[in-house]
Short mmCIF file of C-alpha atoms and ligand atoms in Angstrom, two decimals:
data_model
loop_
_atom_site.label_atom_id
_atom_site.label_comp_id
_atom_site.label_asym_id
_atom_site.label_seq_id
_atom_site.Cartn_x
_atom_site.Cartn_y
_atom_site.Cartn_z
CA MET A 1 1.56 26.67 -6.26
CA ALA A 2 -1.79 27.12 -8.17
CA LYS A 3 -4.59 25.13 -6.02
CA ASP A 4 -5.05 21.40 -5.79
CA LYS A 5 -8.97 21.59 -5.87
CA GLY A 6 -11.19 20.22 -7.58
CA LYS A 7 -14.11 22.58 -9.09
CA SER A 8 -16.16 22.09 -5.32
CA GLY A 9 -13.28 23.97 -3.72
CA GLU A 10 -13.03 19.85 -1.54
CA LYS A 11 -9.17 18.77 -1.62
CA SER A 12 -8.90 16.50 -3.59
CA SER A 13 -9.61 12.40 -2.86
CA PRO A 14 -8.25 9.05 -3.02
CA ILE A 15 -10.22 8.19 -6.13
CA ASP A 16 -10.27 12.00 -7.72
CA THR A 17 -5.59 11.38 -6.83
CA LEU A 18 -6.17 8.46 -8.95
CA TYR A 19 -7.77 9.57 -11.81
CA ASN A 20 -6.23 12.79 -12.74
CA GLN A 21 -2.93 9.85 -12.71
CA MET A 22 -3.98 7.79 -14.81
CA GLU A 23 -4.92 10.97 -17.59
CA LYS A 24 -1.43 11.80 -17.29
CA ALA A 25 -0.36 8.32 -18.23
CA ARG A 26 -3.21 8.82 -20.44
CA PRO A 27 -1.45 10.16 -23.76
CA TYR A 28 1.42 8.21 -23.97
CA LEU A 29 -0.38 5.11 -24.60
CA ASP A 30 -2.20 4.43 -28.05
CA ILE A 31 -5.99 3.54 -26.73
CA SER A 32 -9.65 5.01 -27.55
CA ASP A 33 -11.91 6.83 -25.30
CA ASP A 34 -13.93 3.37 -25.15
CA HIS A 35 -11.03 1.83 -23.98
CA PHE A 36 -9.64 4.10 -21.08
CA LEU A 37 -13.22 3.72 -19.97
CA LYS A 38 -12.25 0.18 -19.56
CA LEU A 39 -9.16 0.59 -17.30
CA LYS A 40 -11.08 3.21 -15.39
CA LYS A 41 -14.24 1.26 -14.66
CA PRO A 42 -14.26 -0.55 -11.37
CA LYS A 43 -15.05 -4.44 -12.71
CA ARG A 44 -17.06 -5.19 -9.04
CA SER A 45 -17.77 -3.86 -6.18
CA LEU A 46 -19.80 -5.27 -2.54
CA ILE A 47 -21.55 -3.52 0.34
CA VAL A 48 -21.86 -4.93 2.92
CA SER A 49 -22.93 -4.36 6.52
CA VAL A 50 -21.89 -6.57 8.89
CA PRO A 51 -23.76 -6.91 12.77
CA VAL A 52 -21.90 -7.51 15.01
CA ARG A 53 -22.54 -8.64 18.94
CA MET A 54 -20.23 -5.23 21.35
CA ASP A 55 -18.72 -7.04 24.42
CA ASP A 56 -21.98 -5.39 26.12
CA GLY A 57 -24.86 -7.80 24.48
CA ARG A 58 -25.98 -4.86 21.72
CA ILE A 59 -25.55 -5.24 18.78
CA ARG A 60 -23.65 -3.23 16.18
CA ILE A 61 -23.85 -3.07 12.70
CA PHE A 62 -21.02 -1.45 10.53
CA ASP A 63 -20.12 -0.70 6.83
CA GLY A 64 -17.50 -3.19 4.66
CA TYR A 65 -15.97 -3.27 1.29
CA ARG A 66 -15.03 -5.11 -1.09
CA VAL A 67 -13.71 -3.68 -5.00
CA GLN A 68 -12.94 -6.01 -7.15
CA PHE A 69 -10.87 -3.13 -9.70
CA ASN A 70 -9.98 -4.81 -12.67
CA MET A 71 -9.57 -8.59 -13.05
CA ALA A 72 -8.20 -8.55 -17.02
CA ARG A 73 -4.43 -10.14 -15.56
CA GLY A 74 -6.07 -12.58 -12.91
CA PRO A 75 -7.23 -13.05 -9.63
CA THR A 76 -7.48 -9.81 -7.67
CA LYS A 77 -5.16 -8.89 -5.06
CA GLY A 78 -5.49 -6.36 -2.31
CA GLY A 79 -5.44 -5.72 1.84
CA VAL A 80 -8.37 -5.46 3.98
CA ARG A 81 -8.92 -1.80 5.76
CA TYR A 82 -10.08 -1.71 9.23
CA HIS A 83 -10.03 2.61 10.37
CA PRO A 84 -13.28 4.65 10.74
CA ASP A 85 -12.84 6.61 7.45
CA VAL A 86 -13.67 3.33 5.56
CA ASN A 87 -15.87 3.87 2.44
CA LEU A 88 -16.50 2.81 -1.04
CA SER A 89 -14.96 5.97 -3.11
CA GLU A 90 -12.34 5.07 -0.48
CA ILE A 91 -11.89 1.38 -0.40
CA THR A 92 -12.41 1.74 -5.46
CA ALA A 93 -8.64 3.94 -5.86
CA LEU A 94 -6.41 2.03 -2.85
CA ALA A 95 -8.63 -1.26 -5.62
CA GLY A 96 -7.11 1.17 -8.54
CA TRP A 97 -3.53 1.30 -7.06
CA MET A 98 -3.43 -2.83 -6.33
CA THR A 99 -3.96 -3.17 -10.17
CA TRP A 100 -1.49 -0.68 -11.09
CA LYS A 101 0.69 -2.45 -9.11
CA THR A 102 0.13 -6.09 -10.01
CA ALA A 103 0.65 -5.55 -13.05
CA LEU A 104 3.58 -2.97 -12.66
CA MET A 105 5.58 -5.74 -10.67
CA ASN A 106 4.60 -7.82 -13.14
CA LEU A 107 2.56 -10.52 -11.37
CA PRO A 108 0.05 -12.67 -12.73
CA TYR A 109 -3.02 -11.06 -10.75
CA GLY A 110 -5.94 -8.01 -10.23
CA GLY A 111 -6.49 -5.28 -8.18
CA ALA A 112 -8.55 -5.36 -4.97
CA LYS A 113 -9.39 -3.31 -1.89
CA GLY A 114 -10.99 -4.28 0.60
CA GLY A 115 -12.29 -3.07 4.43
CA VAL A 116 -14.65 -2.22 7.47
CA SER A 117 -14.85 1.13 9.00
CA VAL A 118 -14.35 0.67 12.12
CA ASP A 119 -11.53 2.26 14.14
CA PRO A 120 -10.29 -1.36 15.61
CA GLU A 121 -8.39 0.02 18.61
CA ALA A 122 -12.22 1.00 20.03
CA LEU A 123 -12.94 -2.61 19.90
CA SER A 124 -12.00 -5.75 21.99
CA PRO A 125 -10.13 -9.15 20.79
CA GLY A 126 -13.31 -11.21 21.11
CA GLU A 127 -14.96 -7.49 19.57
CA LEU A 128 -12.69 -8.07 16.42
CA GLU A 129 -12.15 -11.55 16.32
CA ARG A 130 -16.46 -10.88 15.49
CA LEU A 131 -16.23 -8.45 13.57
CA THR A 132 -13.59 -9.80 10.94
CA ARG A 133 -15.10 -13.49 10.82
CA ARG A 134 -18.60 -11.68 10.19
CA TYR A 135 -17.19 -9.84 7.92
CA ILE A 136 -14.88 -12.85 5.78
CA THR A 137 -17.80 -14.12 5.47
CA GLU A 138 -20.40 -11.45 3.80
CA ILE A 139 -17.48 -11.17 1.29
CA ALA A 140 -17.62 -14.59 1.18
CA PRO A 141 -18.96 -15.26 -1.97
CA ILE A 142 -16.69 -12.83 -4.21
CA ILE A 143 -13.06 -14.32 -2.06
CA GLY A 144 -11.04 -17.14 -2.95
CA PRO A 145 -7.22 -18.36 -3.61
CA GLU A 146 -8.29 -18.74 -7.15
CA ARG A 147 -11.05 -15.28 -7.07
CA ASP A 148 -9.61 -11.93 -5.10
CA ILE A 149 -6.95 -12.85 -1.93
CA PRO A 150 -7.11 -10.39 0.88
CA ALA A 151 -4.17 -9.82 2.99
CA PRO A 152 -3.35 -6.86 5.98
CA ASP A 153 -3.70 -3.19 5.08
CA VAL A 154 -3.84 -0.47 7.68
CA GLY A 155 -5.45 -1.43 10.72
CA THR A 156 -5.40 -5.15 10.56
CA ASN A 157 -2.84 -7.60 10.39
CA GLU A 158 -1.23 -11.55 10.67
CA GLN A 159 -3.55 -12.55 13.28
CA VAL A 160 -6.71 -11.03 11.25
CA MET A 161 -5.42 -12.64 8.35
CA ALA A 162 -5.96 -16.49 10.91
CA TRP A 163 -9.95 -15.27 11.63
CA ALA A 164 -9.50 -14.98 8.00
CA MET A 165 -8.41 -17.97 6.53
CA ASP A 166 -10.16 -19.96 9.88
CA THR A 167 -13.42 -18.82 8.42
CA TYR A 168 -12.88 -19.03 4.68
CA SER A 169 -12.17 -22.46 5.80
CA ILE A 170 -15.68 -23.74 8.11
CA LEU A 171 -17.34 -22.24 5.83
CA ALA A 172 -15.51 -24.60 3.11
CA GLY A 173 -14.84 -27.60 5.77
CA TYR A 174 -11.66 -28.22 4.14
CA SER A 175 -8.25 -25.56 5.61
CA ILE A 176 -8.32 -23.58 2.67
CA PRO A 177 -4.67 -20.81 3.23
CA GLY A 178 -4.33 -19.75 -0.22
CA VAL A 179 -7.74 -17.64 0.29
CA VAL A 180 -4.99 -14.67 2.73
CA THR A 181 -1.96 -13.63 2.33
CA GLY A 182 -0.19 -12.08 5.29
CA LYS A 183 -1.14 -15.57 7.88
CA PRO A 184 1.26 -16.51 11.27
CA ILE A 185 3.79 -18.16 9.49
CA LEU A 186 2.44 -20.90 11.60
CA VAL A 187 -1.12 -21.22 9.34
CA GLY A 188 0.70 -21.19 6.08
CA GLY A 189 2.36 -17.89 6.05
CA SER A 190 5.00 -17.10 4.85
CA HIS A 191 8.76 -16.24 6.34
CA GLY A 192 9.70 -12.21 5.28
CA ARG A 193 6.06 -10.89 4.68
CA LEU A 194 6.00 -9.17 8.48
CA GLU A 195 8.57 -6.96 7.16
CA ALA A 196 8.28 -7.06 3.56
CA THR A 197 6.39 -3.36 2.96
CA GLY A 198 8.65 -1.41 5.32
CA ARG A 199 12.37 -3.53 3.77
CA GLY A 200 10.81 -2.60 0.33
CA VAL A 201 10.34 0.74 1.20
CA ALA A 202 13.97 0.53 2.17
CA PHE A 203 15.78 -1.03 -0.79
CA ALA A 204 13.74 1.38 -3.05
CA ILE A 205 14.67 4.50 -1.00
CA SER A 206 18.39 2.25 -1.53
CA LEU A 207 17.91 2.00 -5.38
CA ALA A 208 17.33 5.86 -5.62
CA ALA A 209 19.83 6.74 -3.42
CA GLN A 210 21.99 5.16 -5.07
CA LYS A 211 20.81 7.03 -8.81
CA MET A 212 21.21 9.88 -8.10
CA GLY A 213 24.86 9.86 -6.35
CA LEU A 214 23.80 10.04 -2.19
CA ASP A 215 25.24 8.21 0.58
CA LEU A 216 22.72 6.83 2.88
CA GLN A 217 24.98 6.84 5.87
CA GLU A 218 24.86 10.85 5.49
CA THR A 219 21.99 11.03 4.90
CA THR A 220 18.75 11.78 7.51
CA VAL A 221 15.44 10.91 7.33
CA ALA A 222 11.63 11.60 8.77
CA LEU A 223 8.56 8.95 8.67
CA GLN A 224 4.96 9.83 8.79
CA GLY A 225 3.31 7.16 9.94
CA PHE A 226 5.01 4.08 12.97
CA GLY A 227 3.48 0.61 12.13
CA ASN A 228 3.62 -1.66 10.14
CA VAL A 229 6.00 -0.04 6.66
CA GLY A 230 7.04 3.12 8.72
CA ALA A 231 9.08 1.27 11.83
CA VAL A 232 9.70 -1.72 9.54
CA ALA A 233 10.92 0.79 7.27
CA SER A 234 13.05 2.62 9.53
CA MET A 235 14.88 -0.24 11.66
CA ILE A 236 16.27 -1.51 8.53
CA LEU A 237 17.01 2.05 6.85
CA HIS A 238 19.35 2.96 10.39
CA LEU A 239 20.68 -0.39 11.21
CA GLU A 240 20.93 -1.64 7.36
CA GLU A 241 22.17 1.31 6.33
CA GLY A 242 23.59 3.98 8.15
CA CYS A 243 20.65 6.85 7.94
CA LYS A 244 19.91 8.74 10.78
CA ILE A 245 16.16 9.32 11.88
CA VAL A 246 15.53 12.26 12.68
CA GLY A 247 12.00 12.75 12.67
CA VAL A 248 8.79 10.26 13.74
CA THR A 249 5.13 10.26 14.04
CA ASP A 250 1.57 8.41 13.84
CA ARG A 251 -1.62 9.78 14.57
CA HIS A 252 -1.56 10.85 17.60
CA GLY A 253 2.45 13.53 17.19
CA GLY A 254 5.97 12.38 16.88
CA ILE A 255 9.43 13.82 17.83
CA TYR A 256 11.68 15.30 16.61
CA ASN A 257 16.58 14.80 17.60
CA ASP A 258 18.41 16.34 15.57
CA LYS A 259 20.78 14.26 16.76
CA GLY A 260 19.77 10.28 15.60
CA LEU A 261 16.08 8.12 17.28
CA ASP A 262 17.38 5.20 18.67
CA VAL A 263 13.89 3.50 16.20
CA CYS A 264 14.88 -0.38 17.50
CA LYS A 265 14.22 1.15 20.78
CA MET A 266 10.90 3.65 19.86
CA ASN A 267 9.71 -0.14 17.77
CA ALA A 268 9.86 -1.34 21.23
CA PHE A 269 7.98 0.75 22.93
CA VAL A 270 5.49 1.01 20.69
CA LYS A 271 4.99 -2.66 20.81
CA ASP A 272 4.23 -2.61 24.75
CA GLY A 273 1.69 -0.24 23.41
CA GLY A 274 2.79 3.30 23.76
CA TYR A 275 2.65 6.29 21.15
CA VAL A 276 6.03 7.00 18.94
CA HIS A 277 4.74 11.26 21.37
CA GLU A 278 5.02 9.30 24.74
CA PHE A 279 9.02 7.74 23.62
CA GLY A 280 10.57 11.22 25.28
CA GLU A 281 14.53 10.86 23.81
CA GLY A 282 13.49 14.53 21.52
CA ASP A 283 11.58 17.20 20.87
CA ALA A 284 7.13 16.91 20.09
CA LEU A 285 6.64 17.20 16.77
CA THR A 286 3.35 17.49 15.33
CA ASN A 287 2.54 15.58 11.21
CA GLU A 288 2.40 19.15 10.17
CA GLU A 289 5.88 19.73 11.52
CA LEU A 290 6.85 17.02 9.83
CA PHE A 291 5.96 17.99 6.54
CA SER A 292 8.17 20.76 7.29
CA LEU A 293 11.48 18.97 8.07
CA PRO A 294 14.53 19.92 6.47
CA VAL A 295 15.74 16.06 4.88
CA ASP A 296 17.09 14.00 2.37
CA VAL A 297 14.35 11.47 3.00
CA LEU A 298 10.97 12.23 3.17
CA VAL A 299 8.51 8.46 3.65
CA PRO A 300 5.07 9.42 4.15
CA ALA A 301 3.78 5.78 5.74
CA ALA A 302 0.61 6.47 6.84
CA LEU A 303 -2.68 7.21 4.42
CA GLU A 304 -3.69 8.36 1.50
CA GLY A 305 -3.79 12.49 0.24
CA VAL A 306 -0.54 14.18 4.06
CA ILE A 307 0.65 16.34 1.35
CA ASP A 308 -1.19 18.76 -1.39
CA GLU A 309 -1.72 23.04 -1.63
CA GLY A 310 -1.58 23.30 1.40
CA ASN A 311 1.05 21.99 2.57
CA VAL A 312 3.42 20.77 -0.58
CA ASP A 313 5.43 24.24 -0.50
CA ASN A 314 6.82 23.38 2.93
CA ILE A 315 7.93 20.21 1.86
CA ASP A 316 12.44 20.59 2.40
CA CYS A 317 13.66 16.72 0.24
CA LYS A 318 15.50 15.41 -2.03
CA ILE A 319 13.94 11.56 -1.95
CA LEU A 320 10.08 11.77 -1.25
CA ALA A 321 9.44 7.37 -0.55
CA GLU A 322 5.54 6.72 -0.58
CA GLY A 323 5.36 4.12 1.95
CA ALA A 324 1.32 4.40 2.13
CA ASN A 325 -0.57 3.93 -1.02
CA GLY A 326 -1.39 7.71 -2.30
CA PRO A 327 0.35 10.09 0.09
CA ALA A 328 0.51 12.83 -2.47
CA SER A 329 -2.09 14.85 -4.60
CA LEU A 330 -1.25 14.22 -8.74
CA ALA A 331 -0.83 18.77 -8.41
CA ALA A 332 0.88 18.40 -5.03
CA GLU A 333 3.25 15.06 -7.15
CA SER A 334 4.52 17.34 -10.06
CA TYR A 335 5.26 21.08 -7.98
CA LEU A 336 7.77 17.96 -5.56
CA GLN A 337 8.96 16.56 -9.25
CA ASP A 338 9.51 20.41 -10.41
CA LYS A 339 11.25 21.59 -8.29
CA GLY A 340 13.78 18.45 -8.37
CA VAL A 341 12.74 15.77 -5.83
CA PHE A 342 13.26 12.32 -6.78
CA VAL A 343 9.02 11.10 -6.26
CA LEU A 344 9.45 7.19 -5.36
CA PRO A 345 5.77 6.63 -6.52
CA ASP A 346 3.68 4.30 -3.95
CA ILE A 347 2.91 2.12 -6.36
CA PHE A 348 6.43 0.83 -7.24
CA CYS A 349 7.50 1.46 -3.34
CA ASN A 350 5.29 0.42 -1.36
CA ALA A 351 4.93 -3.07 -3.72
CA GLY A 352 7.38 -5.21 -1.82
CA GLY A 353 4.34 -6.33 0.90
CA VAL A 354 2.90 -7.36 -2.78
CA ILE A 355 5.27 -9.29 -3.92
CA VAL A 356 5.91 -11.55 -0.26
CA SER A 357 2.81 -12.37 -0.26
CA TYR A 358 2.36 -13.80 -4.30
CA PHE A 359 5.43 -15.31 -3.18
CA GLU A 360 3.45 -16.54 0.08
CA TRP A 361 0.62 -17.74 -2.31
CA VAL A 362 2.66 -19.15 -4.01
CA GLN A 363 4.44 -21.75 -1.43
CA GLY A 364 0.91 -22.51 -0.96
CA ILE A 365 -0.40 -23.95 -3.62
CA GLN A 366 3.27 -25.61 -4.11
CA MET A 367 2.77 -26.76 -0.24
CA TYR A 368 6.97 -25.77 -0.52
CA PHE A 369 8.42 -23.27 1.93
CA TRP A 370 11.15 -21.27 0.90
CA SER A 371 13.71 -19.75 2.95
CA LYS A 372 14.22 -15.95 4.28
CA GLN A 373 16.43 -15.38 2.54
CA GLU A 374 16.05 -16.98 -0.62
CA ILE A 375 12.40 -14.37 -0.24
CA ARG A 376 14.37 -11.50 0.33
CA GLU A 377 16.43 -12.26 -2.76
CA LYS A 378 13.36 -12.80 -5.32
CA ALA A 379 11.64 -9.45 -3.75
CA ARG A 380 14.81 -7.39 -4.24
CA GLN A 381 15.28 -8.84 -7.55
CA ILE A 382 11.28 -8.22 -8.82
CA MET A 383 11.59 -3.69 -7.39
CA ALA A 384 15.44 -3.44 -8.17
CA SER A 385 14.43 -4.75 -12.42
CA THR A 386 11.38 -2.86 -12.71
CA PHE A 387 12.91 0.10 -10.39
CA LYS A 388 15.08 0.19 -13.96
CA GLU A 389 12.14 -0.69 -16.41
CA ILE A 390 10.30 2.72 -15.68
CA LEU A 391 13.41 4.47 -15.25
CA ALA A 392 13.82 2.89 -19.00
CA LYS A 393 10.26 4.21 -19.69
CA SER A 394 10.77 7.62 -17.97
CA LYS A 395 13.74 8.24 -20.46
CA GLU A 396 11.66 7.25 -23.75
CA LEU A 397 8.68 9.05 -23.37
CA GLY A 398 10.78 11.72 -21.71
CA LEU A 399 9.51 11.73 -18.35
CA ASP A 400 12.10 13.22 -17.03
CA ASN A 401 11.45 13.43 -13.39
CA ASP A 402 8.39 12.03 -13.40
CA LEU A 403 8.22 8.10 -12.93
CA ARG A 404 4.65 7.62 -11.72
CA THR A 405 3.57 8.15 -14.75
CA ALA A 406 5.84 6.38 -16.51
CA ALA A 407 5.57 3.29 -14.18
CA MET A 408 1.41 3.88 -14.98
CA VAL A 409 2.36 3.86 -18.64
CA ILE A 410 4.55 0.57 -17.98
CA SER A 411 0.92 -0.78 -15.85
CA MET A 412 -2.18 0.78 -18.13
CA GLU A 413 -0.66 -1.10 -21.47
CA ARG A 414 -0.55 -4.64 -19.68
CA VAL A 415 -3.69 -4.12 -18.36
CA TYR A 416 -4.51 -2.71 -21.65
CA GLN A 417 -2.96 -5.57 -23.77
CA VAL A 418 -4.63 -8.18 -22.01
CA HIS A 419 -8.09 -6.40 -22.71
CA LYS A 420 -6.96 -6.05 -26.41
CA LEU A 421 -6.32 -9.99 -26.24
CA ARG A 422 -8.60 -11.05 -24.54
CA GLY A 423 -12.00 -9.53 -26.16
CA LEU A 424 -14.71 -8.38 -25.21
CA TYR A 425 -17.60 -10.66 -24.03
CA PRO A 426 -20.32 -11.81 -25.44
N1 LIG B 1 -2.21 -3.84 1.20
C1 LIG B 1 -0.97 -4.52 0.67
C2 LIG B 1 -0.47 -3.08 -0.42
O1 LIG B 1 -1.34 -2.51 -0.17
C3 LIG B 1 -0.92 -5.13 0.30
C4 LIG B 1 -2.06 -6.40 -0.24
C5 LIG B 1 -1.96 -7.17 -0.74
O2 LIG B 1 -0.48 -8.35 0.25
O3 LIG B 1 -2.08 -7.94 -1.00
O4 LIG B 1 -0.09 -3.17 -1.11
#
């Protein structure tokens, strides 16, 4: 395929991918240059330094960020990422995707993202707690249940959210559970939030399979990433849909087994501190090899930018389900769509997490909690009706097999209409 590189010869970055996706959707919107620029510009970006006393007594300073990309439709919403590669540009792109994701799902939110440039695996539990408490203190002036509501993302979890809620509450002098979602149930979390993103990915795949006439009992699946998204999605696909999971990798590599992997056993092994490649019931598989496996469904469920001009030619799947945010460059995605691959775009495919975050926030405000069954059913309804809406929009616009652009048109149109109605202050 044509080289997916910018003028500098660099690979496309997350922010390039986000803006390329927006530019592709633009001709389908009746929008002026000025208004389009308003959609592209992040509303508020905060950079903080996060000093942490390490266990050896020394102080290390980490860089932290919170970007509120667009707040026209409501309080901003989006996760907090702990990863060594976190930087302002990446967080801005992720905040942009949250904006389009919440708008697509018609949740009453804008989009945000935060993060700290740190390897959480290299910290002790005490260091991780102190880092979290100081980061939340630094971003406290711009977050809150009515302003901006963080949640887990790569490298953060329920425990981190409990510390975040506690820190914000201590600063205020009373308990404010609604400041974050993805909390443990005991501190105001919701049933079904932990599994929500993975369950949503599995459901999105079942919707796509139905549309394509694929029998999931006969399909093979490979996943990159075996964290909260990949592991849950693989177990649901295996146990509830009857798929055969043939390949799984994490950042250290992985394994392949054409007879199918016991992903539940693998999940228990990983929860006990093991790595996927050490699981043993298959052949060694590198991340690069994973993207060349002939499978029905390929699920990138780790980080952005893993599919580009360098490896897209090798991809051999029928459905690409974007569990991660921004896993494919626009050029790579277009190439796959032209080849007939059904791409489930991230802002739809992984939206199960933020949908149930919304439920958690609503339950917290009402102090009235719902059952797991109710939550699963309500989340499915939102995903199923949004899928229909995206398909109808792609048909209406003649965007055959390009669900991403159809979804972006729906989202951008929603935010643009709100910009117009609210007008420009002053
Ligand atoms: N980090 C997740 C995402 O990328 C969830 C965000 C949320 O629940 O607010 O969608």
